[in-house]
PDB file of C-alpha atoms in Angstrom:
ATOM      1  CA  UNK A  20      47.204-164.445 -83.802  1.00  0.00           C
ATOM      2  CA  UNK A  21      49.897-161.774 -83.537  1.00  0.00           C
ATOM      3  CA  UNK A  22      48.445-158.301 -83.069  1.00  0.00           C
ATOM      4  CA  UNK A  23      50.336-155.089 -83.702  1.00  0.00           C
ATOM      5  CA  UNK A  24      48.625-152.177 -81.989  1.00  0.00           C
ATOM      6  CA  UNK A  25      49.206-148.516 -82.766  1.00  0.00           C
ATOM      7  CA  UNK A  26      48.075-145.518 -80.780  1.00  0.00           C
ATOM      8  CA  UNK A  27      46.640-143.061 -81.147  1.00  0.00           C
ATOM      9  CA  UNK A  28      44.557-143.894 -84.193  1.00  0.00           C
ATOM     10  CA  UNK A  29      44.527-140.253 -85.255  1.00  0.00           C
ATOM     11  CA  UNK A  30      46.401-137.167 -84.136  1.00  0.00           C
ATOM     12  CA  UNK A  31      46.207-133.444 -84.887  1.00  0.00           C
ATOM     13  CA  UNK A  32      49.363-131.452 -84.190  1.00  0.00           C
ATOM     14  CA  UNK A  33      50.102-127.773 -84.610  1.00  0.00           C
ATOM     15  CA  UNK A  34      52.859-126.965 -87.085  1.00  0.00           C
ATOM     16  CA  UNK A  35      56.132-126.584 -85.233  1.00  0.00           C
ATOM     17  CA  UNK A  36      55.134-128.801 -82.306  1.00  0.00           C
ATOM     18  CA  UNK A  37      56.802-132.136 -81.626  1.00  0.00           C
ATOM     19  CA  UNK A  38      54.849-135.339 -81.309  1.00  0.00           C
ATOM     20  CA  UNK A  39      55.227-139.059 -80.797  1.00  0.00           C
ATOM     21  CA  UNK A  40      53.168-142.200 -81.140  1.00  0.00           C
ATOM     22  CA  UNK A  41      53.370-145.803 -80.116  1.00  0.00           C
ATOM     23  CA  UNK A  42      53.517-149.253 -81.635  1.00  0.00           C
ATOM     24  CA  UNK A  43      53.106-152.272 -79.376  1.00  0.00           C
ATOM     25  CA  UNK A  44      53.631-155.847 -80.465  1.00  0.00           C
ATOM     26  CA  UNK A  45      54.061-159.377 -79.119  1.00  0.00           C
ATOM     27  CA  UNK A  46      57.667-159.774 -78.006  1.00  0.00           C
ATOM     28  CA  UNK A  47      57.849-163.540 -78.500  1.00  0.00           C
ATOM     29  CA  UNK A  48      59.604-164.725 -81.675  1.00  0.00           C
ATOM     30  CA  UNK A  49      60.379-161.113 -82.523  1.00  0.00           C
ATOM     31  CA  UNK A  50      62.758-160.462 -85.405  1.00  0.00           C
ATOM     32  CA  UNK A  51      62.346-156.910 -86.671  1.00  0.00           C
ATOM     33  CA  UNK A  52      60.211-153.792 -86.371  1.00  0.00           C
ATOM     34  CA  UNK A  53      59.503-151.603 -89.390  1.00  0.00           C
ATOM     35  CA  UNK A  54      58.126-148.065 -89.620  1.00  0.00           C
ATOM     36  CA  UNK A  55      56.578-146.763 -92.835  1.00  0.00           C
ATOM     37  CA  UNK A  56      55.123-143.399 -93.807  1.00  0.00           C
ATOM     38  CA  UNK A  57      52.172-143.445 -96.216  1.00  0.00           C
ATOM     39  CA  UNK A  58      51.064-140.203 -97.783  1.00  0.00           C
ATOM     40  CA  UNK A  59      47.771-140.053 -99.624  1.00  0.00           C
ATOM     41  CA  UNK A  60      47.989-141.187-103.254  1.00  0.00           C
ATOM     42  CA  UNK A  61      51.623-142.263-102.831  1.00  0.00           C
ATOM     43  CA  UNK A  62      53.478-145.478-102.051  1.00  0.00           C
ATOM     44  CA  UNK A  63      54.214-146.400 -98.441  1.00  0.00           C
ATOM     45  CA  UNK A  64      57.774-145.244 -97.790  1.00  0.00           C
ATOM     46  CA  UNK A  65      60.152-147.162 -95.541  1.00  0.00           C
ATOM     47  CA  UNK A  66      61.456-145.079 -92.653  1.00  0.00           C
ATOM     48  CA  UNK A  67      63.276-147.485 -90.350  1.00  0.00           C
ATOM     49  CA  UNK A  68      63.878-151.131 -89.624  1.00  0.00           C
ATOM     50  CA  UNK A  69      65.146-152.057 -86.174  1.00  0.00           C
ATOM     51  CA  UNK A  70      66.110-155.431 -84.809  1.00  0.00           C
ATOM     52  CA  UNK A  71      67.955-155.049 -81.494  1.00  0.00           C
ATOM     53  CA  UNK A  72      66.564-154.104 -78.111  1.00  0.00           C
ATOM     54  CA  UNK A  73      67.508-150.498 -77.440  1.00  0.00           C
ATOM     55  CA  UNK A  74      67.953-149.650 -81.114  1.00  0.00           C
ATOM     56  CA  UNK A  75      67.471-146.002 -81.971  1.00  0.00           C
ATOM     57  CA  UNK A  76      67.269-144.713 -85.524  1.00  0.00           C
ATOM     58  CA  UNK A  77      67.079-141.158 -86.830  1.00  0.00           C
ATOM     59  CA  UNK A  78      66.240-139.630 -90.209  1.00  0.00           C
ATOM     60  CA  UNK A  79      66.153-135.853 -90.191  1.00  0.00           C
ATOM     61  CA  UNK A  80      63.484-134.744 -87.726  1.00  0.00           C
ATOM     62  CA  UNK A  81      62.096-138.254 -87.292  1.00  0.00           C
ATOM     63  CA  UNK A  82      63.484-140.802 -84.876  1.00  0.00           C
ATOM     64  CA  UNK A  83      62.405-144.144 -83.471  1.00  0.00           C
ATOM     65  CA  UNK A  84      63.252-146.359 -80.518  1.00  0.00           C
ATOM     66  CA  UNK A  85      62.747-150.050 -79.886  1.00  0.00           C
ATOM     67  CA  UNK A  86      62.116-152.093 -76.737  1.00  0.00           C
ATOM     68  CA  UNK A  87      61.861-155.754 -77.676  1.00  0.00           C
ATOM     69  CA  UNK A  88      61.590-157.030 -74.107  1.00  0.00           C
ATOM     70  CA  UNK A  89      58.380-155.166 -73.373  1.00  0.00           C
ATOM     71  CA  UNK A  90      57.239-155.092 -77.002  1.00  0.00           C
ATOM     72  CA  UNK A  91      56.955-151.447 -77.989  1.00  0.00           C
ATOM     73  CA  UNK A  92      58.439-148.846 -80.295  1.00  0.00           C
ATOM     74  CA  UNK A  93      58.046-145.081 -80.302  1.00  0.00           C
ATOM     75  CA  UNK A  94      58.200-142.788 -83.306  1.00  0.00           C
ATOM     76  CA  UNK A  95      59.087-139.157 -82.633  1.00  0.00           C
ATOM     77  CA  UNK A  96      58.696-136.178 -84.951  1.00  0.00           C
ATOM     78  CA  UNK A  97      60.424-132.978 -83.935  1.00  0.00           C
ATOM     79  CA  UNK A  98      59.109-129.613 -85.120  1.00  0.00           C
ATOM     80  CA  UNK A  99      56.216-130.951 -87.232  1.00  0.00           C
ATOM     81  CA  UNK A 100      55.868-129.616 -90.767  1.00  0.00           C
ATOM     82  CA  UNK A 101      52.898-129.842 -93.170  1.00  0.00           C
ATOM     83  CA  UNK A 102      54.724-132.467 -95.230  1.00  0.00           C
ATOM     84  CA  UNK A 103      54.694-134.763 -92.184  1.00  0.00           C
ATOM     85  CA  UNK A 104      50.943-135.251 -92.622  1.00  0.00           C
ATOM     86  CA  UNK A 105      50.575-138.949 -93.415  1.00  0.00           C
ATOM     87  CA  UNK A 106      49.638-142.313 -91.976  1.00  0.00           C
ATOM     88  CA  UNK A 107      52.486-143.887 -90.043  1.00  0.00           C
ATOM     89  CA  UNK A 108      52.470-147.682 -90.095  1.00  0.00           C
ATOM     90  CA  UNK A 109      54.494-150.010 -87.967  1.00  0.00           C
ATOM     91  CA  UNK A 110      54.995-153.657 -88.830  1.00  0.00           C
ATOM     92  CA  UNK A 111      56.424-156.507 -86.813  1.00  0.00           C
ATOM     93  CA  UNK A 112      58.566-159.114 -88.519  1.00  0.00           C
ATOM     94  CA  UNK A 113      58.679-162.609 -87.064  1.00  0.00           C
ATOM     95  CA  UNK A 114      60.869-165.585 -87.742  1.00  0.00           C
ATOM     96  CA  UNK A 115      58.405-166.832 -90.354  1.00  0.00           C
ATOM     97  CA  UNK A 116      59.616-164.171 -92.845  1.00  0.00           C
ATOM     98  CA  UNK A 117      56.312-162.259 -92.837  1.00  0.00           C
ATOM     99  CA  UNK A 118      55.607-158.813 -91.472  1.00  0.00           C
ATOM    100  CA  UNK A 119      52.318-157.927 -89.791  1.00  0.00           C
ATOM    101  CA  UNK A 120      51.123-154.346 -89.907  1.00  0.00           C
ATOM    102  CA  UNK A 121      49.275-152.279 -87.363  1.00  0.00           C
ATOM    103  CA  UNK A 122      46.329-150.114 -88.378  1.00  0.00           C
ATOM    104  CA  UNK A 123      48.447-146.989 -88.465  1.00  0.00           C
ATOM    105  CA  UNK A 124      48.420-143.575 -86.833  1.00  0.00           C
ATOM    106  CA  UNK A 125      46.952-140.866 -89.025  1.00  0.00           C
ATOM    107  CA  UNK A 126      48.833-137.603 -88.412  1.00  0.00           C
ATOM    108  CA  UNK A 127      47.397-134.231 -89.429  1.00  0.00           C
ATOM    109  CA  UNK A 128      49.614-131.146 -89.160  1.00  0.00           C
ATOM    110  CA  UNK A 129      47.617-127.963 -88.607  1.00  0.00           C
ATOM    111  CA  UNK A 130      49.034-124.748 -90.145  1.00  0.00           C
TER     112      UNK A 130
ATOM    113  CA  UNK B  22      65.879-147.393-110.270  1.00  0.00           C
ATOM    114  CA  UNK B  23      62.233-146.661-110.982  1.00  0.00           C
ATOM    115  CA  UNK B  24      60.668-148.211-107.924  1.00  0.00           C
ATOM    116  CA  UNK B  25      57.728-150.588-107.721  1.00  0.00           C
ATOM    117  CA  UNK B  26      54.928-149.848-110.170  1.00  0.00           C
ATOM    118  CA  UNK B  27      51.374-151.134-110.246  1.00  0.00           C
ATOM    119  CA  UNK B  28      48.765-151.052-112.948  1.00  0.00           C
ATOM    120  CA  UNK B  29      46.007-149.996-113.018  1.00  0.00           C
ATOM    121  CA  UNK B  30      45.919-147.457-110.193  1.00  0.00           C
ATOM    122  CA  UNK B  31      42.130-147.610-110.020  1.00  0.00           C
ATOM    123  CA  UNK B  32      39.616-150.209-111.130  1.00  0.00           C
ATOM    124  CA  UNK B  33      35.837-150.108-110.963  1.00  0.00           C
ATOM    125  CA  UNK B  34      34.052-153.309-111.857  1.00  0.00           C
ATOM    126  CA  UNK B  35      30.687-154.949-111.486  1.00  0.00           C
ATOM    127  CA  UNK B  36      30.109-157.839-109.158  1.00  0.00           C
ATOM    128  CA  UNK B  37      30.836-161.142-110.860  1.00  0.00           C
ATOM    129  CA  UNK B  38      33.448-159.786-113.267  1.00  0.00           C
ATOM    130  CA  UNK B  39      37.079-160.890-113.299  1.00  0.00           C
ATOM    131  CA  UNK B  40      39.891-158.395-112.729  1.00  0.00           C
ATOM    132  CA  UNK B  41      43.662-158.643-113.068  1.00  0.00           C
ATOM    133  CA  UNK B  42      46.281-156.385-111.550  1.00  0.00           C
ATOM    134  CA  UNK B  43      49.931-156.131-112.476  1.00  0.00           C
ATOM    135  CA  UNK B  44      52.966-155.377-110.334  1.00  0.00           C
ATOM    136  CA  UNK B  45      56.451-154.579-111.613  1.00  0.00           C
ATOM    137  CA  UNK B  46      58.978-154.866-108.773  1.00  0.00           C
ATOM    138  CA  UNK B  47      62.336-153.189-108.495  1.00  0.00           C
ATOM    139  CA  UNK B  48      64.610-155.019-110.898  1.00  0.00           C
ATOM    140  CA  UNK B  49      66.737-157.764-109.331  1.00  0.00           C
ATOM    141  CA  UNK B  50      64.469-157.956-106.273  1.00  0.00           C
ATOM    142  CA  UNK B  51      63.896-161.631-105.595  1.00  0.00           C
ATOM    143  CA  UNK B  52      60.930-161.321-103.266  1.00  0.00           C
ATOM    144  CA  UNK B  53      57.530-159.998-104.257  1.00  0.00           C
ATOM    145  CA  UNK B  54      54.589-159.580-101.877  1.00  0.00           C
ATOM    146  CA  UNK B  55      50.900-158.843-102.288  1.00  0.00           C
ATOM    147  CA  UNK B  56      48.865-157.142 -99.557  1.00  0.00           C
ATOM    148  CA  UNK B  57      45.290-155.966 -99.238  1.00  0.00           C
ATOM    149  CA  UNK B  58      44.280-152.910 -97.256  1.00  0.00           C
ATOM    150  CA  UNK B  59      40.708-152.046 -96.350  1.00  0.00           C
ATOM    151  CA  UNK B  60      39.417-148.883 -94.705  1.00  0.00           C
ATOM    152  CA  UNK B  61      40.700-148.429 -91.180  1.00  0.00           C
ATOM    153  CA  UNK B  62      43.030-151.412 -91.355  1.00  0.00           C
ATOM    154  CA  UNK B  63      46.699-151.888 -92.013  1.00  0.00           C
ATOM    155  CA  UNK B  64      47.947-153.850 -95.023  1.00  0.00           C
ATOM    156  CA  UNK B  65      47.165-157.569 -94.679  1.00  0.00           C
ATOM    157  CA  UNK B  66      49.464-160.176 -96.179  1.00  0.00           C
ATOM    158  CA  UNK B  67      48.017-162.163 -99.096  1.00  0.00           C
ATOM    159  CA  UNK B  68      50.896-164.047-100.728  1.00  0.00           C
ATOM    160  CA  UNK B  69      54.555-163.830-101.656  1.00  0.00           C
ATOM    161  CA  UNK B  70      57.027-165.113-104.216  1.00  0.00           C
ATOM    162  CA  UNK B  71      60.691-165.968-104.158  1.00  0.00           C
ATOM    163  CA  UNK B  72      61.628-165.482-107.803  1.00  0.00           C
ATOM    164  CA  UNK B  73      58.901-167.401-109.671  1.00  0.00           C
ATOM    165  CA  UNK B  74      57.960-169.701-106.783  1.00  0.00           C
ATOM    166  CA  UNK B  75      54.882-168.842-104.731  1.00  0.00           C
ATOM    167  CA  UNK B  76      55.963-169.679-101.195  1.00  0.00           C
ATOM    168  CA  UNK B  77      52.919-168.920 -99.105  1.00  0.00           C
ATOM    169  CA  UNK B  78      49.282-167.927 -99.427  1.00  0.00           C
ATOM    170  CA  UNK B  79      47.233-166.394 -96.655  1.00  0.00           C
ATOM    171  CA  UNK B  80      43.951-167.946 -95.590  1.00  0.00           C
ATOM    172  CA  UNK B  81      42.494-164.580 -96.678  1.00  0.00           C
ATOM    173  CA  UNK B  82      43.163-165.636-100.255  1.00  0.00           C
ATOM    174  CA  UNK B  83      40.084-167.553-101.352  1.00  0.00           C
ATOM    175  CA  UNK B  84      39.984-169.837-104.375  1.00  0.00           C
ATOM    176  CA  UNK B  85      38.813-166.883-106.450  1.00  0.00           C
ATOM    177  CA  UNK B  86      42.230-165.264-106.064  1.00  0.00           C
ATOM    178  CA  UNK B  87      45.284-166.381-107.984  1.00  0.00           C
ATOM    179  CA  UNK B  88      48.713-164.850-108.288  1.00  0.00           C
ATOM    180  CA  UNK B  89      51.558-165.600-110.653  1.00  0.00           C
ATOM    181  CA  UNK B  90      55.097-164.470-111.244  1.00  0.00           C
ATOM    182  CA  UNK B  91      55.933-166.467-114.362  1.00  0.00           C
ATOM    183  CA  UNK B  92      59.470-165.300-115.094  1.00  0.00           C
ATOM    184  CA  UNK B  93      60.425-164.115-111.669  1.00  0.00           C
ATOM    185  CA  UNK B  94      59.965-160.499-112.643  1.00  0.00           C
ATOM    186  CA  UNK B  95      56.478-158.921-112.827  1.00  0.00           C
ATOM    187  CA  UNK B  96      53.522-160.481-111.050  1.00  0.00           C
ATOM    188  CA  UNK B  97      49.779-160.570-111.655  1.00  0.00           C
ATOM    189  CA  UNK B  98      46.953-160.927-109.162  1.00  0.00           C
ATOM    190  CA  UNK B  99      43.635-162.096-110.580  1.00  0.00           C
ATOM    191  CA  UNK B 100      40.310-162.041-108.809  1.00  0.00           C
ATOM    192  CA  UNK B 101      37.562-164.110-110.403  1.00  0.00           C
ATOM    193  CA  UNK B 102      33.842-163.497-109.863  1.00  0.00           C
ATOM    194  CA  UNK B 103      34.462-160.365-107.843  1.00  0.00           C
ATOM    195  CA  UNK B 104      32.330-159.650-104.788  1.00  0.00           C
ATOM    196  CA  UNK B 105      31.645-156.349-103.058  1.00  0.00           C
ATOM    197  CA  UNK B 106      33.816-157.489-100.170  1.00  0.00           C
ATOM    198  CA  UNK B 107      36.808-157.532-102.513  1.00  0.00           C
ATOM    199  CA  UNK B 108      36.749-153.726-102.652  1.00  0.00           C
ATOM    200  CA  UNK B 109      40.082-152.653-101.206  1.00  0.00           C
ATOM    201  CA  UNK B 110      43.527-151.260-101.976  1.00  0.00           C
ATOM    202  CA  UNK B 111      45.809-153.982-103.331  1.00  0.00           C
ATOM    203  CA  UNK B 112      49.464-153.268-102.608  1.00  0.00           C
ATOM    204  CA  UNK B 113      52.533-154.899-104.061  1.00  0.00           C
ATOM    205  CA  UNK B 114      55.992-154.775-102.492  1.00  0.00           C
ATOM    206  CA  UNK B 115      59.386-156.175-103.359  1.00  0.00           C
ATOM    207  CA  UNK B 116      62.601-156.814-101.464  1.00  0.00           C
ATOM    208  CA  UNK B 117      66.095-157.789-102.455  1.00  0.00           C
ATOM    209  CA  UNK B 118      66.235-160.748-100.133  1.00  0.00           C
ATOM    210  CA  UNK B 119      64.017-162.618 -97.753  1.00  0.00           C
ATOM    211  CA  UNK B 120      63.564-162.355 -94.041  1.00  0.00           C
ATOM    212  CA  UNK B 121      61.443-160.209 -91.802  1.00  0.00           C
ATOM    213  CA  UNK B 122      64.273-157.704 -91.344  1.00  0.00           C
ATOM    214  CA  UNK B 123      64.508-156.911 -95.038  1.00  0.00           C
ATOM    215  CA  UNK B 124      62.985-153.607 -96.131  1.00  0.00           C
ATOM    216  CA  UNK B 125      60.028-154.029 -98.455  1.00  0.00           C
ATOM    217  CA  UNK B 126      59.518-151.353-101.103  1.00  0.00           C
ATOM    218  CA  UNK B 127      55.915-150.683-101.946  1.00  0.00           C
ATOM    219  CA  UNK B 128      54.107-149.649-105.077  1.00  0.00           C
ATOM    220  CA  UNK B 129      51.298-147.069-105.053  1.00  0.00           C
ATOM    221  CA  UNK B 130      48.599-149.732-105.013  1.00  0.00           C
ATOM    222  CA  UNK B 131      45.552-150.559-107.111  1.00  0.00           C
ATOM    223  CA  UNK B 132      42.283-149.365-105.637  1.00  0.00           C
ATOM    224  CA  UNK B 133      39.453-151.742-106.534  1.00  0.00           C
ATOM    225  CA  UNK B 134      35.791-150.863-106.241  1.00  0.00           C
ATOM    226  CA  UNK B 135      33.265-153.611-106.869  1.00  0.00           C
ATOM    227  CA  UNK B 136      29.743-152.334-107.520  1.00  0.00           C
TER     228      UNK B 136
END
């Protein structure tokens, strides 16, 4: 069984503050790491896909890093805004073509 | 491009009834995936298609579940003799190609409640 763990489970952040959360995953047979943002009543939205150790991706105020050797990825949000409130899912892709999701980090931005 | 759509968005049914959900992927996407998400969990893989061929089914998918993608475009997921444990969000996703590095584009899901 391949477990993808995300922490924290839930997070409250003051508007304007920066924050980050973690995704850890088995490093064996690793192929890709995906981050998605899922707002209530909407479709999960793809943020990043990373494949190489040391990869860093950025999209506006959101960025992510990848360490495949130790099996973790960080997602950073700079200067949180109310529209950042969502569940952030990471998913590990293996060589069997499937991706396995973590339980997500639920982010609440406080005005 | 209109994105992945799913119908219905919500379904309430009584235990023992059959339900069918539809997914329309992004046009020209060859891969189509079905996931189930329950409270406090991430999406769990159920099955996927390459064009019209169903390539894999999860052990989560009991004999009461069946999925089709008859012409390689839209897909249906049917649950027969629903049980309360089937209550969940059913998500569909599509991707242009295969492989775990390919971005999957999700629909908004169908939320099923079995009474």
